[in-house]
XYZ file of C-alpha atoms in Angstrom:
249
model
C -41.146 -26.079 -29.574
C -38.268 -27.740 -30.821
C -35.818 -25.044 -30.912
C -33.820 -24.780 -27.626
C -33.580 -20.904 -27.949
C -37.216 -20.924 -28.276
C -37.787 -22.904 -25.152
C -35.205 -20.674 -23.405
C -37.058 -17.519 -24.278
C -40.293 -18.987 -22.961
C -38.827 -20.019 -19.812
C -37.365 -16.394 -19.442
C -40.702 -14.908 -20.078
C -42.456 -17.010 -17.700
C -39.801 -16.617 -14.957
C -39.980 -12.889 -15.411
C -43.782 -12.775 -15.278
C -44.707 -15.386 -12.710
C -44.769 -14.085 -9.084
C -44.126 -17.749 -7.795
C -40.675 -17.641 -9.605
C -38.026 -15.423 -8.029
C -34.979 -16.321 -9.947
C -33.223 -17.843 -12.878
C -29.568 -18.506 -13.810
C -27.743 -20.435 -16.328
C -25.574 -23.531 -15.424
C -22.734 -25.134 -17.278
C -20.545 -23.428 -19.847
C -23.226 -20.692 -20.566
C -23.257 -19.637 -17.065
C -19.462 -18.650 -17.279
C -18.555 -17.595 -20.681
C -19.715 -17.466 -24.275
C -16.227 -18.655 -25.052
C -17.467 -22.095 -24.468
C -20.578 -22.129 -26.594
C -20.651 -23.900 -29.776
C -23.292 -25.209 -32.203
C -23.399 -28.377 -30.335
C -23.822 -26.822 -26.778
C -27.069 -27.445 -24.864
C -28.802 -25.065 -22.449
C -28.824 -25.734 -18.594
C -31.402 -23.565 -16.836
C -31.875 -23.278 -13.292
C -35.317 -21.888 -12.201
C -35.798 -20.932 -8.550
C -39.137 -20.714 -6.824
C -40.547 -19.192 -3.786
C -40.992 -21.652 -0.839
C -44.742 -21.506 -1.240
C -44.861 -21.906 -5.025
C -47.593 -24.340 -5.906
C -46.787 -27.675 -7.458
C -48.195 -26.948 -10.637
C -45.834 -24.198 -11.094
C -42.945 -26.566 -10.574
C -44.501 -29.085 -12.935
C -45.145 -26.545 -15.631
C -41.496 -25.351 -15.680
C -40.292 -29.029 -15.577
C -42.341 -29.622 -18.785
C -39.823 -27.600 -20.798
C -37.137 -30.306 -20.450
C -35.955 -31.600 -23.792
C -33.074 -32.937 -25.551
C -30.236 -30.235 -25.241
C -32.515 -28.292 -22.959
C -31.941 -29.064 -19.329
C -34.121 -27.410 -16.694
C -33.695 -27.697 -13.066
C -36.499 -26.345 -10.720
C -35.899 -25.923 -7.008
C -37.308 -23.646 -4.188
C -35.116 -21.034 -2.720
C -34.629 -23.143 0.406
C -33.766 -26.276 -1.741
C -31.111 -24.212 -3.581
C -29.695 -22.848 -0.315
C -29.293 -26.412 0.838
C -27.920 -27.753 -2.414
C -24.153 -28.528 -2.750
C -23.424 -27.889 0.852
C -19.740 -28.639 1.746
C -19.315 -32.206 2.563
C -22.618 -33.393 0.839
C -23.005 -35.752 -2.111
C -23.303 -32.727 -4.370
C -20.211 -30.702 -3.253
C -18.660 -31.143 -6.472
C -21.466 -29.021 -8.026
C -20.129 -25.906 -6.341
C -17.841 -24.865 -9.101
C -21.043 -24.534 -11.276
C -21.789 -21.472 -9.256
C -18.147 -19.951 -9.619
C -18.208 -16.904 -11.834
C -21.875 -17.236 -12.307
C -24.575 -14.612 -11.869
C -28.411 -14.880 -11.862
C -30.298 -13.443 -14.747
C -33.308 -13.088 -12.753
C -33.188 -12.180 -9.000
C -36.262 -10.486 -7.825
C -35.591 -10.546 -4.009
C -31.732 -10.258 -4.090
C -31.041 -13.386 -2.122
C -30.037 -15.488 -5.264
C -26.868 -13.729 -5.889
C -25.694 -14.188 -2.258
C -26.356 -17.810 -2.290
C -24.718 -18.109 -5.547
C -21.531 -16.269 -4.430
C -21.288 -18.449 -1.188
C -21.634 -21.658 -3.256
C -19.340 -20.559 -5.793
C -16.362 -20.411 -3.111
C -14.540 -22.601 -0.507
C -16.177 -21.954 2.833
C -13.981 -20.212 5.244
C -14.457 -22.761 7.931
C -13.153 -25.648 5.739
C -10.425 -23.889 4.171
C -7.642 -24.754 6.450
C -8.418 -28.482 6.400
C -8.696 -28.542 2.517
C -5.348 -26.884 2.272
C -3.753 -29.393 4.868
C -5.257 -32.352 3.247
C -4.591 -31.606 -0.369
C -1.074 -30.326 0.443
C -0.318 -33.370 2.262
C -1.526 -35.619 -0.590
C 0.297 -33.582 -3.148
C 3.511 -34.137 -1.192
C 2.978 -37.915 -0.900
C 2.382 -38.308 -4.697
C 5.434 -36.154 -5.639
C 7.448 -38.297 -3.034
C 6.417 -41.518 -4.545
C 7.036 -40.285 -8.044
C 10.471 -39.240 -7.236
C 11.181 -42.487 -5.464
C 9.912 -44.484 -8.425
C 11.911 -42.481 -11.003
C 14.870 -42.965 -8.716
C 14.251 -46.776 -8.730
C 13.620 -47.014 -12.572
C 9.838 -47.697 -12.107
C 8.708 -45.491 -14.868
C 5.052 -46.366 -15.023
C 4.524 -45.979 -11.338
C 6.512 -42.831 -11.354
C 4.405 -41.326 -14.232
C 1.114 -42.385 -12.560
C 1.840 -40.757 -9.319
C 3.063 -37.705 -11.120
C -0.283 -37.517 -12.918
C -2.231 -38.180 -9.648
C -0.274 -35.379 -7.829
C -1.617 -32.520 -10.131
C -5.290 -32.318 -8.873
C -4.087 -32.183 -5.309
C -1.678 -29.272 -6.213
C -4.500 -27.360 -7.768
C -6.895 -27.918 -4.959
C -4.243 -26.602 -2.465
C -3.351 -23.666 -4.631
C -6.956 -22.410 -5.058
C -7.853 -23.290 -1.460
C -5.159 -21.036 -0.460
C -7.125 -18.153 -1.967
C -10.605 -19.575 -0.643
C -11.380 -20.633 -4.165
C -12.514 -24.046 -5.704
C -10.548 -26.000 -8.114
C -12.017 -25.539 -11.428
C -13.454 -28.492 -13.548
C -10.842 -29.623 -16.134
C -12.890 -27.889 -19.034
C -12.046 -24.587 -17.289
C -8.520 -25.308 -16.234
C -6.771 -23.033 -18.739
C -9.627 -20.497 -18.839
C -9.612 -20.069 -15.074
C -5.868 -19.562 -14.920
C -5.969 -16.976 -17.633
C -8.889 -15.012 -16.623
C -8.709 -15.239 -12.911
C -5.003 -15.914 -12.143
C -3.828 -17.432 -8.889
C -2.325 -14.665 -6.883
C 0.305 -16.936 -5.174
C 1.321 -18.711 -8.344
C 5.143 -17.926 -8.750
C 5.219 -18.682 -12.504
C 4.044 -17.022 -15.654
C 0.683 -18.438 -16.660
C 1.968 -19.931 -20.020
C 4.884 -21.453 -18.385
C 2.976 -23.092 -15.655
C 0.373 -24.555 -18.120
C 3.086 -25.852 -20.243
C 5.043 -27.413 -17.327
C 1.765 -28.918 -15.874
C 0.754 -30.477 -19.353
C 4.310 -31.899 -19.656
C 3.901 -33.535 -16.343
C 0.491 -34.850 -17.200
C 1.824 -36.272 -20.322
C 5.272 -37.582 -19.454
C 5.682 -37.408 -15.592
C 8.765 -35.305 -16.314
C 10.460 -35.138 -12.932
C 12.566 -31.897 -13.430
C 9.318 -30.158 -14.071
C 7.865 -31.707 -11.018
C 10.910 -30.637 -9.034
C 10.770 -27.121 -10.276
C 7.012 -26.767 -9.296
C 7.450 -28.513 -5.883
C 10.227 -26.319 -4.653
C 8.434 -23.078 -5.675
C 5.133 -24.294 -4.100
C 6.916 -25.617 -0.894
C 8.057 -22.044 -0.358
C 4.594 -20.446 -0.882
C 3.034 -22.661 1.602
C 5.630 -22.310 4.090
C 5.237 -18.606 3.836
C 1.539 -18.981 4.457
C 1.938 -20.931 7.463
C 1.929 -24.555 6.328
C 5.497 -25.289 7.390
C 4.327 -28.057 9.642
C 2.893 -30.092 6.689
C 6.441 -30.151 5.044
C 7.972 -30.959 8.436
C 6.151 -34.170 8.589
C 7.934 -35.199 5.393
C 11.429 -34.069 6.218
C 12.934 -37.506 6.430
C 11.698 -38.557 3.024
C 13.648 -38.751 -0.079
C 13.537 -35.519 -2.262
C 10.433 -33.984 -0.510
C 12.322 -33.541 2.828
C 15.361 -31.934 1.076
């Protein structure tokens, strides 16, 4: 069984028929959109077992693992406890965003996946505050270094500001910042409702900053972002920076 599609069909059949298996979903690019699938794409499959499933079922499903066919087997409880906020696997939460189970015999899997694919409400405010403060800090430093003729430092801080910017913007909507691979796809297919720019314009400016540290583009985005977050109740974060060059203006 060398063909990955053949392996996948076998896993799909087993998952459908075996009463110890209650769900299956795809990870990685295939879990989001066929737009990312190429001839070099592997297949990532998650198989979800009942909590009482015998060990031999787990081992049998794991035996399908091969080159370009990644299979992860976990119980429903293990999945529920996977990638909790603040855990070592928090980074894996975006894997569940815009993803739905292909098999969900109990209806529980879709609920777990929807929860994991978003930013938990009780952490939202902290994530916004922390990422917004970090973004302001990096823009301030970049502005100061451009002013002082320290081009390398100015560029590096400009680049480092960008992930914080995106984290804050997505968190404002209770969403997770996408992996870089999905940066453009996410913006075009699931636009940020608070983003005050045309999508093409924002992407172009974002990439210009990432390539050159362009301060005019930084200032343009910063001033618009400042208004958004102040309107959403985060004026206090900016007030903490009111004595600092550029960002306090």
